[in-house]
Amino acid sequence: MVADAEVLRVLIEVLDEFAALSPFHRQRLGSYQIKLSHRGLLDAILQLCGVPKDRLRPICSSIDKLDKEPWESVRKEMVEVKNLPEQCADRIGQFVTRSGQPWELVRELRADAALCSGQFGAEEALADLERLFAYLDAMGNVLNRCILNLSLARGLDYYTGLIFEAVLTDGTTPLGSIGAGGRYDKLVGDFAGKQVPCVGTSVGIERIFSLMEDAERELAQATGRVIRASKTQVLVVGIGNVDLVQRLKLCDELWRAHLAAECVYTERPKMARQLQYALDRGIPVLAILGENELASGVVGLKRLSTQEQIQVDRGSSMLQAIRDWITAENSQQIHHYGSDPEGNGRSTTDEVPTAHTGNKPTDPW
Amino acid sequence: MVADAEVLRVLIEVLDEFAALSPFHRQRLGSYQIKLSHRGLLDAILQLCGVPKDRLRPICSSIDKLDKEPWESVRKEMVEVKNLPEQCADRIGQFVTRSGQPWELVRELRADAALCSGQFGAEEALADLERLFAYLDAMGNVLNRCILNLSLARGLDYYTGLIFEAVLTDGTTPLGSIGAGGRYDKLVGDFAGKQVPCVGTSVGIERIFSLMEDAERELAQATGRVIRASKTQVLVVGIGNVDLVQRLKLCDELWRAHLAAECVYTERPKMARQLQYALDRGIPVLAILGENELASGVVGLKRLSTQEQIQVDRGSSMLQAIRDWITAENSQQIHHYGSDPEGNGRSTTDEVPTAHTGNKPTDPW
């Protein structure tokens, strides 16, 4: 059970780090609870209530619906669809509606002479849980986040011991599960031939990122900062007769200096289109190439947020000027956590996406 | 074709970064070539040679074997298995055995009046390649890494334009492909309904890591440094009656300080077993808890490589002493790039793996 305890601690550490990013993140992600239970305990309870051994899994999958449906409708399914005697379903109902502080509920179950009669394996499952709780107690305040919840069944058949689910408890998020896992000691053996005991957790990263985007927007609004829709730092812009190859050459110089640069993918796009492209994505710096710049080996640099514009030699002074502006911008901007449609500023299509939702600097021209 | 060019440049940048890690890495991974071609060009060649349109893909998959088999056996398959007329196969042979500097070979193919007669679409494919080469020329020396190779077919049906493969050319690696990709404009549309043009690359990370492990071993041998089999920095060791819960408490204190710590998972393992565990994995520091240490709030620290042993207060002085030793160790050690059987020092089983292949410090006791 040490590995089980470590997995729970890792899950809590990960979730707490998301919540720690700002007060807005804490508000969205800071209130959660780990519901946990044990497959062996659930099986023992079901057998005590009169469920035959070969019907444990179908009844489990009915119980699994208790987080979305009231007990009455789960009971109805057990009796009418799965042909469980009513009396049997009612006994199950007395157990699976219980949940509480882990040590306390385990103590109550230990005191249940019928459950712990040595017939159903409840003692082994409770001993597992007691060891788990002792290890969690040793790992700081991990157990404070946990609740032993006998309605937790985890529909998947492969779990063999501990099962758990992290659920948001702020009441505003309708589908609040942001992580889940458990022990699955037989799954690898079923495929690989060799038994490999396993315990693991998954984090609901899409759901968490969606909540983080909400938090980022609130944070941006509260602080007046800008959310950038792209990680690109420099848009290489061509004026007049400067073609794509010339712009790519400058991109290449910036890439070699580890600056995230891109250009619009058409041969000679209009200036207005290139500017709009930068504004839509929140790209902070333009590197501007006209025929004069090309001829004299210089580049025009424009910082969109402040309207500063300078001309520099194409080389180390260009790189330094860009880095200075990027550093200044980074202290004012928030990177977008969601999916970057440009894949780090490199795109496979030439489509201009719709404008992002953050504040935009006003048109500099 | 800008996106195609960027994808090739990204692939080359990634591969070059691996090779740049040491002279040993350069020797293993520095000599490679990007073989490239174009599905439209291959289709045009096959049609010119008399392959009916509905037989293009099966003949393609024969050509795809040319990197493993000689032309004669590929020809035999075309004629005997795929019922292609001999004359037709021989004409194909005259094309697919050609490869050369990209600009030169494209120029030769442009001069082939039969191929570029306007019937087979070769002109469009060659124009694609010319644009690609111009962009690659603009991106530094990317094209120097590339060869246009008409035997490249890429068995997968979904490619629609550029195809490429990165192949080690040092001659010592039997299966030398370390990256591949191309354009697949219809694949997403086939599943999603909406057409999304795509170009991408994959990197053969398992093969590259295996070569990097060889390079790491050579580097370690040449410099007398140690390859660690685990990322764990501290093994928390119990002596006498100190149980698992006490050791986990100390692990937790170290985790909170962002130190990678673990302990052996049994209740009261023998000292020799715990020491062997640390030696097998190259864990550099032991944090030792006996009953005396527990009673007086101190910890024994031992650095295995130097045999230094100190006793410190459990708290910031403990953390500082460990950090100092880790810093000193990091300047002498090489982290193992391969799969860490402990998953960042956290294991789901209690199995002791076989000793790693690096040099081991001698037994300190």
XYZ file of C-alpha atoms in Angstrom:
730
model
C 0.000 0.000 0.000
C 3.000 2.367 0.026
C 2.777 2.766 -3.732
C -0.972 3.404 -3.418
C -0.275 6.116 -0.852
C 2.415 7.696 -3.027
C 0.101 7.755 -6.034
C -2.548 9.598 -4.014
C 0.056 12.025 -2.731
C 1.314 12.669 -6.268
C -2.238 13.340 -7.467
C -2.836 15.807 -4.636
C 0.516 17.501 -5.242
C -0.279 17.932 -8.944
C -3.778 19.304 -8.307
C -2.529 21.667 -5.598
C 0.146 23.062 -7.919
C -2.514 24.040 -10.463
C -4.558 25.722 -7.743
C -1.510 27.600 -6.448
C -1.008 29.606 -9.652
C -3.231 32.511 -8.606
C -6.226 33.275 -6.381
C -8.393 32.781 -9.476
C -6.928 29.323 -10.031
C -7.448 28.517 -6.374
C -11.080 29.523 -6.626
C -11.667 27.243 -9.620
C -9.454 24.287 -8.706
C -8.626 24.571 -5.017
C -11.741 22.916 -3.584
C -11.697 19.218 -4.282
C -12.004 15.973 -2.432
C -10.589 12.511 -3.053
C -13.367 9.950 -2.753
C -11.802 6.570 -2.126
C -12.860 3.001 -1.554
C -11.622 -0.567 -2.084
C -12.898 -3.121 -4.567
C -12.422 -5.927 -2.041
C -14.535 -4.048 0.501
C -17.300 -3.419 -2.019
C -17.300 -7.079 -3.081
C -17.514 -8.155 0.568
C -20.448 -5.807 1.191
C -22.295 -7.046 -1.894
C -21.785 -10.684 -0.910
C -22.963 -9.947 2.622
C -26.097 -8.416 1.083
C -26.742 -11.614 -0.873
C -25.319 -10.850 -4.326
C -23.923 -14.063 -5.881
C -20.206 -13.949 -6.736
C -20.802 -14.058 -10.487
C -23.150 -11.037 -10.325
C -20.761 -8.704 -8.485
C -19.582 -6.735 -11.553
C -23.042 -5.935 -13.030
C -24.259 -4.761 -9.611
C -21.043 -2.715 -9.246
C -21.777 -0.926 -12.487
C -25.238 0.003 -11.181
C -23.677 1.401 -7.999
C -21.246 3.370 -10.156
C -24.186 5.517 -11.300
C -24.781 6.839 -7.782
C -22.732 9.984 -8.464
C -25.215 10.985 -11.173
C -28.477 9.346 -10.087
C -30.336 9.096 -6.757
C -30.364 5.805 -4.865
C -33.999 5.166 -5.810
C -33.274 4.945 -9.530
C -30.148 2.832 -8.972
C -32.214 0.508 -6.774
C -34.835 0.300 -9.502
C -32.215 -0.765 -12.060
C -30.864 -3.423 -9.679
C -34.299 -4.895 -9.075
C -35.990 -4.482 -12.464
C -33.121 -4.769 -14.945
C -30.664 -6.931 -13.043
C -33.272 -9.068 -11.255
C -31.869 -8.561 -7.771
C -34.349 -9.375 -4.942
C -35.731 -6.172 -3.383
C -34.557 -7.133 0.080
C -31.043 -7.602 -1.255
C -31.060 -4.171 -2.926
C -32.267 -2.547 0.285
C -29.402 -4.058 2.267
C -26.962 -2.719 -0.347
C -28.586 0.693 -0.001
C -27.790 0.782 3.705
C -24.081 0.452 2.911
C -23.461 2.378 -0.282
C -25.080 5.563 0.984
C -22.425 5.782 3.705
C -19.384 7.997 3.481
C -17.177 9.676 6.048
C -13.790 10.462 7.518
C -11.595 7.511 6.482
C -10.427 6.318 9.931
C -13.892 6.694 11.464
C -15.783 4.822 8.775
C -13.230 2.001 8.734
C -13.626 1.707 12.506
C -17.420 1.456 12.133
C -17.081 -1.213 9.449
C -14.602 -3.161 11.591
C -17.290 -3.220 14.288
C -19.840 -4.745 11.892
C -19.751 -8.378 12.979
C -21.737 -9.638 9.988
C -19.411 -7.956 7.482
C -16.271 -9.045 9.329
C -17.323 -12.635 9.886
C -14.342 -13.992 7.966
C -16.477 -15.104 5.011
C -16.246 -12.238 2.522
C -12.700 -10.898 2.649
C -13.743 -7.574 4.202
C -11.027 -7.865 6.862
C -8.230 -7.934 4.270
C -9.648 -4.912 2.444
C -10.063 -2.979 5.712
C -6.486 -3.869 6.713
C -5.317 -2.543 3.321
C -7.168 0.706 3.942
C -5.806 1.041 7.481
C -2.263 0.675 6.199
C -2.988 3.165 3.428
C -4.338 5.708 5.925
C -1.288 5.269 8.175
C 1.013 5.983 5.221
C -1.101 8.944 4.125
C -0.970 10.302 7.671
C 2.822 10.039 7.480
C 2.818 12.101 4.274
C 1.606 15.351 5.784
C -2.026 16.303 5.404
C -2.904 14.042 2.503
C -5.659 12.213 4.368
C -7.458 15.508 5.074
C -8.258 15.641 1.374
C -9.772 12.141 1.411
C -13.187 10.744 2.211
C -14.068 7.060 2.340
C -17.155 6.767 0.161
C -18.868 3.397 -0.210
C -20.853 4.508 -3.261
C -17.642 4.746 -5.280
C -17.502 1.722 -7.581
C -15.442 2.804 -10.637
C -17.184 1.051 -13.512
C -14.031 -0.409 -15.015
C -13.626 -4.102 -14.343
C -9.873 -4.139 -14.010
C -9.524 -2.554 -10.564
C -8.552 -5.031 -7.859
C -7.963 -2.954 -4.711
C -7.923 0.754 -3.917
C -10.155 2.915 -6.129
C -10.402 6.703 -5.995
C -11.717 9.759 -7.744
C -10.856 13.449 -7.294
C -13.986 15.584 -7.445
C -14.356 19.355 -7.438
C -16.498 20.424 -4.501
C -17.068 24.115 -5.194
C -20.546 23.267 -6.440
C -20.287 25.359 -9.609
C -18.769 22.750 -11.901
C -21.398 20.275 -13.060
C -19.051 17.424 -14.052
C -16.533 17.722 -11.276
C -14.236 14.715 -11.730
C -10.669 15.925 -12.311
C -8.696 12.772 -11.592
C -9.132 9.082 -10.866
C -7.281 5.836 -10.476
C -6.683 2.772 -8.395
C -4.902 -0.544 -8.197
C -5.136 -2.978 -11.114
C -2.947 -5.935 -10.266
C -4.138 -8.289 -12.997
C -4.453 -6.023 -16.041
C -0.856 -6.272 -17.272
C -0.799 -10.019 -16.629
C -3.910 -10.484 -18.764
C -2.019 -9.091 -21.745
C 1.633 -9.831 -21.008
C 1.402 -13.262 -19.405
C 3.607 -12.094 -16.533
C 1.831 -10.629 -13.497
C 2.864 -7.024 -12.802
C 1.038 -5.399 -9.873
C 0.127 -1.796 -10.686
C -1.390 1.277 -9.123
C -1.858 4.521 -10.976
C -3.740 7.735 -11.407
C -4.862 9.893 -14.274
C -5.441 13.625 -14.221
C -8.333 15.128 -16.199
C -6.064 17.507 -18.008
C -8.569 18.759 -20.615
C -11.097 19.651 -17.936
C -8.427 21.231 -15.750
C -7.058 23.270 -18.661
C -10.536 24.494 -19.475
C -10.952 25.686 -15.868
C -7.474 27.212 -15.991
C -8.419 29.155 -19.102
C -11.355 30.619 -17.189
C -9.006 31.513 -14.338
C -6.477 33.049 -16.768
C -9.175 35.227 -18.288
C -10.307 36.415 -14.874
C -6.719 37.065 -13.850
C -6.064 39.009 -17.057
C -9.182 41.077 -16.538
C -8.343 41.808 -12.903
C -4.756 42.825 -13.655
C -5.240 44.460 -17.055
C -2.767 42.064 -18.613
C -2.944 40.514 -22.062
C -3.470 36.844 -22.847
C -1.452 35.888 -25.893
C -3.015 33.381 -28.270
C 0.364 32.306 -29.660
C 3.868 31.733 -28.350
C 5.368 33.466 -31.377
C 7.549 36.371 -30.289
C 8.369 37.947 -33.640
C 6.398 38.239 -36.868
C 8.700 38.800 -39.832
C 6.864 41.258 -42.055
C 7.655 42.049 -45.695
C 6.892 45.346 -47.390
C 6.664 45.996 -51.122
C 8.594 43.539 -53.235
C 10.099 41.480 -50.384
C 9.133 37.860 -50.999
C 8.636 34.814 -48.814
C 12.194 33.514 -49.282
C 13.615 36.777 -47.915
C 11.297 36.631 -44.926
C 12.168 32.980 -44.274
C 15.870 33.881 -44.248
C 15.224 36.345 -41.444
C 13.033 33.792 -39.625
C 15.940 31.367 -39.831
C 18.317 33.910 -38.259
C 15.851 34.408 -35.401
C 15.270 30.656 -34.948
C 19.018 30.101 -34.665
C 19.002 32.623 -31.823
C 16.172 30.609 -30.186
C 13.564 33.273 -30.820
C 10.073 32.091 -31.803
C 9.510 33.709 -35.182
C 7.132 33.178 -38.056
C 5.864 34.914 -41.160
C 2.629 34.882 -43.122
C 2.871 32.015 -45.617
C 1.904 33.747 -48.862
C 4.391 35.241 -51.338
C 3.735 38.974 -50.906
C 0.911 39.497 -48.390
C -0.444 42.995 -47.881
C 0.959 44.933 -44.943
C -2.499 45.255 -43.359
C -2.968 41.490 -43.468
C 0.387 40.842 -41.786
C -0.329 43.399 -39.087
C -3.753 41.901 -38.436
C -2.121 38.478 -38.188
C 0.183 39.763 -35.434
C -2.638 41.536 -33.605
C -4.959 38.537 -33.751
C -2.319 36.349 -32.126
C -0.855 38.888 -29.743
C 2.588 38.588 -31.360
C 4.421 41.446 -29.629
C 7.224 42.337 -32.060
C 7.346 42.943 -35.816
C 10.622 42.592 -37.729
C 10.067 44.588 -40.894
C 11.916 44.049 -44.174
C 11.503 46.428 -47.108
C 13.687 46.661 -50.192
C 15.719 49.451 -48.569
C 16.291 47.384 -45.434
C 17.387 44.419 -47.534
C 19.795 46.555 -49.545
C 21.458 48.079 -46.487
C 21.429 45.023 -44.181
C 19.139 46.508 -41.556
C 15.765 45.589 -40.073
C 12.921 47.712 -38.770
C 11.651 46.576 -35.380
C 8.277 47.578 -33.996
C 6.914 46.835 -30.536
C 3.155 46.801 -30.929
C 2.164 47.458 -27.318
C 4.166 50.679 -27.020
C 4.428 51.722 -30.689
C 8.208 52.006 -30.330
C 9.921 51.632 -33.685
C 13.660 51.394 -34.319
C 16.008 50.417 -37.108
C 18.923 48.115 -36.256
C 21.719 46.263 -38.004
C 20.733 42.736 -38.886
C 22.777 40.722 -36.401
C 23.514 40.800 -32.701
C 22.055 44.276 -32.147
C 18.789 43.101 -33.725
C 18.707 40.034 -31.465
C 19.486 42.090 -28.367
C 16.790 44.654 -29.092
C 14.203 41.915 -29.621
C 15.222 40.109 -26.425
C 14.930 43.325 -24.424
C 11.408 43.925 -25.694
C 10.375 40.301 -25.109
C 11.630 40.494 -21.530
C 9.627 43.669 -21.004
C 6.537 42.080 -22.584
C 6.807 38.905 -20.500
C 6.473 40.901 -17.330
C 3.109 42.149 -18.616
C 1.678 39.181 -20.451
C 0.139 35.847 -19.635
C 0.781 32.914 -21.874
C -2.272 31.115 -23.102
C -2.497 27.662 -21.510
C -4.901 26.141 -24.016
C -4.092 24.528 -27.325
C -1.944 26.789 -29.458
C -3.449 26.608 -32.949
C -0.052 27.460 -34.391
C 1.914 24.695 -32.628
C 4.617 26.947 -31.157
C 4.238 29.472 -33.874
C 4.610 26.975 -36.688
C 1.511 26.280 -38.672
C 0.574 23.665 -41.220
C -2.053 25.807 -42.862
C -2.267 29.410 -43.866
C -5.599 30.043 -42.241
C -6.031 33.119 -40.089
C -7.968 32.030 -36.984
C -10.608 34.181 -35.383
C -9.429 36.852 -32.985
C -8.628 35.674 -29.468
C -10.609 36.797 -26.481
C -7.938 38.757 -24.618
C -7.505 42.513 -24.751
C -5.826 43.643 -27.912
C -3.490 46.575 -28.342
C -5.089 49.148 -30.610
C -4.074 49.356 -34.238
C -0.704 51.094 -34.348
C -1.108 52.471 -37.855
C 5.288 24.225 -49.133
C 6.461 26.616 -46.391
C 5.036 24.327 -43.734
C 6.726 21.347 -45.417
C 10.039 23.205 -45.330
C 9.580 24.157 -41.676
C 8.803 20.567 -40.732
C 12.027 19.386 -42.373
C 13.970 22.128 -40.643
C 12.466 21.190 -37.275
C 13.403 17.536 -37.824
C 16.985 18.478 -38.674
C 17.201 20.841 -35.699
C 15.992 18.105 -33.345
C 18.382 15.485 -34.728
C 21.320 17.908 -34.650
C 20.642 18.763 -31.004
C 20.940 15.096 -30.045
C 24.215 14.821 -31.954
C 25.583 17.973 -30.308
C 25.560 16.506 -26.781
C 29.094 15.090 -26.977
C 31.613 13.799 -29.524
C 30.285 10.311 -28.762
C 26.751 11.397 -29.574
C 27.996 13.046 -32.749
C 29.691 9.832 -33.800
C 26.502 7.810 -33.312
C 23.879 10.298 -34.473
C 25.679 13.016 -36.421
C 25.824 11.309 -39.825
C 22.382 11.147 -41.355
C 20.655 12.076 -44.551
C 17.082 13.090 -45.331
C 15.843 11.074 -48.303
C 12.900 12.900 -49.823
C 10.485 12.527 -52.684
C 6.916 13.445 -53.681
C 3.944 11.135 -54.026
C 2.692 13.077 -57.044
C 6.050 12.632 -58.760
C 6.102 8.908 -58.053
C 2.543 8.506 -59.344
C 3.466 10.401 -62.517
C 6.513 8.184 -63.071
C 4.491 5.010 -62.555
C 1.786 6.160 -64.967
C 4.416 7.096 -67.543
C 5.800 3.561 -67.170
C 2.371 2.101 -67.904
C 0.956 1.349 -64.452
C -2.852 1.812 -64.483
C -4.166 4.425 -62.034
C -5.905 1.854 -59.837
C -2.682 -0.158 -59.430
C -0.492 2.725 -58.231
C -0.648 1.910 -54.494
C 0.241 -1.827 -54.726
C 3.201 -1.017 -57.001
C 4.216 1.751 -54.570
C 4.338 -0.735 -51.736
C 6.679 -2.942 -53.789
C 8.966 0.040 -54.435
C 8.904 0.777 -50.700
C 10.929 -2.415 -50.164
C 13.893 -1.038 -52.124
C 15.643 0.124 -48.941
C 15.826 -3.479 -47.746
C 15.872 -5.520 -50.970
C 17.757 -5.209 -54.270
C 15.941 -4.016 -57.376
C 15.932 -7.518 -58.864
C 13.752 -8.969 -56.106
C 11.423 -5.959 -56.122
C 11.101 -6.338 -59.909
C 10.307 -10.020 -59.449
C 7.484 -9.192 -57.011
C 6.045 -6.613 -59.429
C 6.025 -9.062 -62.319
C 5.195 -12.353 -60.621
C 2.996 -11.330 -57.688
C 1.448 -8.121 -58.975
C 1.230 -9.183 -62.641
C 2.956 -6.116 -64.040
C 4.301 -6.566 -67.620
C 8.109 -7.028 -67.603
C 8.663 -4.074 -69.907
C 6.680 -1.876 -67.546
C 8.735 -2.994 -64.526
C 11.971 -2.314 -66.402
C 10.909 1.247 -67.192
C 10.094 1.760 -63.496
C 13.549 0.416 -62.639
C 15.201 3.131 -64.713
C 13.532 5.796 -62.558
C 13.434 4.444 -59.042
C 17.136 3.631 -58.928
C 17.919 7.334 -59.364
C 18.838 9.623 -56.521
C 20.888 12.789 -56.271
C 21.348 16.382 -55.184
C 17.796 17.784 -55.040
C 18.138 20.727 -57.472
C 20.132 18.674 -59.984
C 17.784 15.713 -60.113
C 14.726 17.957 -60.393
C 16.416 19.731 -63.316
C 17.042 16.379 -65.036
C 13.428 15.313 -64.514
C 12.168 18.662 -65.843
C 14.147 17.918 -69.015
C 12.401 14.553 -69.451
C 9.870 15.412 -72.148
C 7.912 12.170 -71.770
C 7.486 12.636 -68.019
C 6.626 16.327 -68.346
C 4.184 15.943 -71.209
C 1.329 17.422 -69.204
C -0.456 14.074 -68.863
C 0.659 12.747 -65.474
C 0.888 15.689 -63.092
C 4.689 15.516 -62.824
C 5.008 19.260 -63.468
C 2.945 20.165 -60.398
C 4.961 17.820 -58.190
C 8.261 19.180 -59.539
C 7.043 22.751 -58.975
C 6.193 21.778 -55.368
C 9.698 20.423 -54.902
C 11.325 23.496 -56.457
C 9.438 25.744 -54.072
C 10.376 23.478 -51.172
C 14.064 23.609 -52.116
C 13.972 27.407 -52.407
C 12.515 27.645 -48.895
C 15.015 25.130 -47.547
C 17.834 27.134 -49.145
C 16.505 30.191 -47.318
C 16.670 28.304 -44.010
C 20.432 27.960 -43.828
C 22.025 24.686 -44.811
C 18.975 22.471 -44.513
C 19.089 21.314 -48.128
C 22.664 20.035 -47.678
C 21.205 17.319 -45.478
C 18.713 16.256 -48.165
C 18.856 13.934 -51.140
C 16.074 13.465 -53.692
C 15.616 9.702 -53.863
C 13.077 8.245 -56.295
C 13.070 4.854 -54.574
C 11.423 6.402 -51.515
C 7.760 5.391 -51.537
C 6.634 5.357 -47.867
C 4.256 2.410 -47.742
C 1.456 4.278 -45.992
C -1.405 5.186 -48.283
C -2.286 8.487 -46.702
C 0.603 10.599 -47.993
C -0.411 13.027 -50.726
C 2.683 15.152 -51.441
C 6.135 15.439 -49.914
C 7.480 12.249 -48.320
C 10.771 11.919 -46.443
C 12.827 9.699 -44.214
C 15.894 10.473 -42.072
C 18.445 7.676 -42.325
C 21.696 7.186 -40.438
C 24.581 6.980 -42.888
C 27.480 5.934 -40.662
C 27.123 2.396 -41.973
C 27.277 0.741 -38.549
C 23.577 0.857 -37.708
C 21.660 -1.834 -39.574
C 18.172 -0.288 -39.343
C 19.071 3.330 -39.812
C 15.731 5.137 -40.030
C 15.498 7.718 -37.221
C 12.683 9.916 -38.486
C 10.070 10.146 -41.218
C 7.053 12.073 -42.363
C 5.337 13.874 -45.167
C 2.177 15.640 -46.250
C -1.201 13.972 -45.721
C -3.842 16.410 -46.868
C -6.806 14.025 -46.881
C -6.294 11.956 -43.724
C -8.065 14.273 -41.273
C -10.887 14.871 -43.743
C -11.475 11.129 -44.080
C -12.258 10.964 -40.374
C -13.496 14.442 -39.482
C -15.526 15.337 -42.556
C -13.767 18.701 -42.790
C -10.601 18.826 -44.911
C -7.541 19.876 -42.903
C -4.285 19.903 -44.894
C -1.421 18.510 -42.810
C 2.302 17.951 -42.916
C 4.251 16.368 -40.106
C 7.226 14.405 -38.964
C 7.946 11.769 -36.383
C 11.244 11.122 -34.653
C 12.326 7.541 -33.915
C 12.827 8.288 -30.265
C 13.293 4.695 -29.045
C 16.019 4.046 -31.596
C 17.662 7.397 -30.902
C 17.582 6.804 -27.144
C 19.153 3.400 -27.621
C 21.996 5.006 -29.609
C 22.263 7.742 -26.989
C 22.627 5.128 -24.271
C 25.575 3.677 -26.186
C 27.052 7.164 -26.471
C 26.453 7.825 -22.752
C 28.267 4.633 -21.826
C 31.222 5.532 -24.027
C 31.268 9.046 -22.597
C 31.137 7.695 -19.040
C 33.972 5.293 -19.760
C 36.101 7.987 -21.384
C 35.590 10.478 -18.565
C 35.431 8.093 -15.600
C 31.987 9.386 -14.679
C 29.084 7.368 -13.302
C 25.797 6.671 -15.047
C 22.958 6.655 -12.549
C 20.147 4.159 -13.086
C 17.639 6.238 -11.108
C 16.818 9.898 -10.610
C 16.360 9.387 -6.886
C 18.693 11.649 -4.932
C 18.143 10.395 -1.400
C 17.343 6.966 -0.004
C 15.738 7.214 3.419
C 17.194 4.332 5.410
C 15.855 2.936 8.686
C 17.973 1.189 11.307
C 16.746 -1.094 14.074
C 13.158 -0.523 15.075
C 12.430 2.415 12.728
C 9.391 1.465 10.672
C 8.062 2.411 7.262
C 5.792 5.178 8.574
C 8.787 6.946 10.160
C 10.751 6.682 6.921
C 7.795 7.958 4.872
C 7.561 11.004 7.150
C 11.143 11.883 6.306
C 10.505 11.193 2.588
C 7.604 13.635 2.787
C 9.834 16.338 4.286
C 12.312 15.838 1.442
C 9.579 15.804 -1.233
C 8.240 19.096 0.084
C 11.725 20.528 -0.451
C 11.616 19.187 -4.049
C 14.229 16.523 -3.394
C 13.721 13.137 -5.074
C 13.560 10.721 -2.163
C 12.366 7.183 -1.665
C 12.639 4.326 0.783
C 12.524 0.553 0.535
C 8.870 -0.478 0.752
C 8.981 -3.160 3.439
C 8.337 -2.537 7.142
C 11.835 -3.048 8.612
C 14.249 -4.020 5.823
C 17.775 -5.055 6.765
C 20.440 -2.366 6.545
C 22.418 -4.389 3.984
C 19.374 -4.646 1.732
C 18.740 -0.887 1.866
C 22.374 -0.129 1.116
C 22.387 -2.540 -1.814
C 19.222 -0.868 -3.100
C 21.006 2.505 -3.132
C 24.145 1.077 -4.747
C 22.219 -0.787 -7.447
C 20.480 2.429 -8.482
C 23.353 4.833 -7.965
C 21.369 6.811 -5.375
C 24.075 9.149 -4.070
C 22.863 10.092 -0.574
C 21.502 8.088 2.358
C 19.388 9.773 5.044
C 19.648 7.457 8.028
C 17.100 7.212 10.842
C 17.746 5.131 13.945
C 15.851 5.240 17.212
C 18.410 7.681 18.660
C 18.071 9.995 15.659
C 14.276 9.902 15.965
C 14.422 10.682 19.669
C 16.730 13.677 19.261
C 15.319 15.093 15.981
C 18.453 14.551 13.923
C 19.327 12.604 10.784
C 22.514 10.851 9.705
C 23.555 11.730 6.170
C 25.983 9.640 4.162
C 27.423 10.449 0.747
C 28.227 7.107 -0.830
C 30.800 8.241 -3.380
C 33.076 9.913 -0.825
C 32.078 8.047 2.355
C 31.463 11.372 4.106
C 29.044 10.966 6.996
C 27.530 13.741 9.105
C 24.717 14.202 11.577
C 22.435 17.216 11.131
C 19.287 18.667 12.628
C 16.192 17.553 10.784
C 15.182 20.730 8.978
C 16.849 23.378 6.872
C 20.398 22.292 7.734
C 19.545 18.759 6.560
C 18.126 20.098 3.294
C 21.117 22.355 2.716
C 23.639 19.576 3.327
C 21.812 17.272 0.900
C 21.596 19.984 -1.754
C 25.318 20.680 -1.464
C 26.153 17.016 -1.966
C 23.721 16.669 -4.884
C 25.279 19.681 -6.585
C 28.715 18.145 -6.137
C 27.471 14.788 -7.459
C 25.792 16.336 -10.501
C 29.099 17.721 -11.678
C 30.421 14.143 -11.737
C 27.451 12.101 -12.844
C 25.511 11.459 -16.001
C 21.811 10.888 -15.792
C 20.563 7.772 -17.442
C 18.518 8.664 -20.543
C 16.705 5.350 -20.886
C 13.567 4.209 -19.151
C 13.809 4.639 -15.412
C 12.396 1.439 -13.911
C 11.452 3.398 -10.802
C 9.435 6.111 -12.561
C 11.273 9.093 -11.059
C 12.156 7.187 -7.988
C 8.605 6.102 -7.272
C 7.886 2.465 -7.809
C 4.713 0.427 -7.974
C 6.437 -2.794 -7.001
C 9.023 -3.707 -4.465
C 11.241 -5.590 -6.861
C 14.959 -4.915 -6.808
C 16.118 -4.733 -10.446
C 19.440 -6.129 -11.595
C 22.477 -3.930 -11.109
C 22.982 -1.227 -13.739
C 25.909 -1.270 -16.097
C 27.711 1.865 -14.917
C 30.631 1.937 -12.503
C 29.567 1.473 -8.931
C 31.124 3.019 -5.855
C 32.566 0.311 -3.653
C 30.691 -0.862 -0.600
C 31.114 1.827 2.058
C 30.708 -0.482 5.047
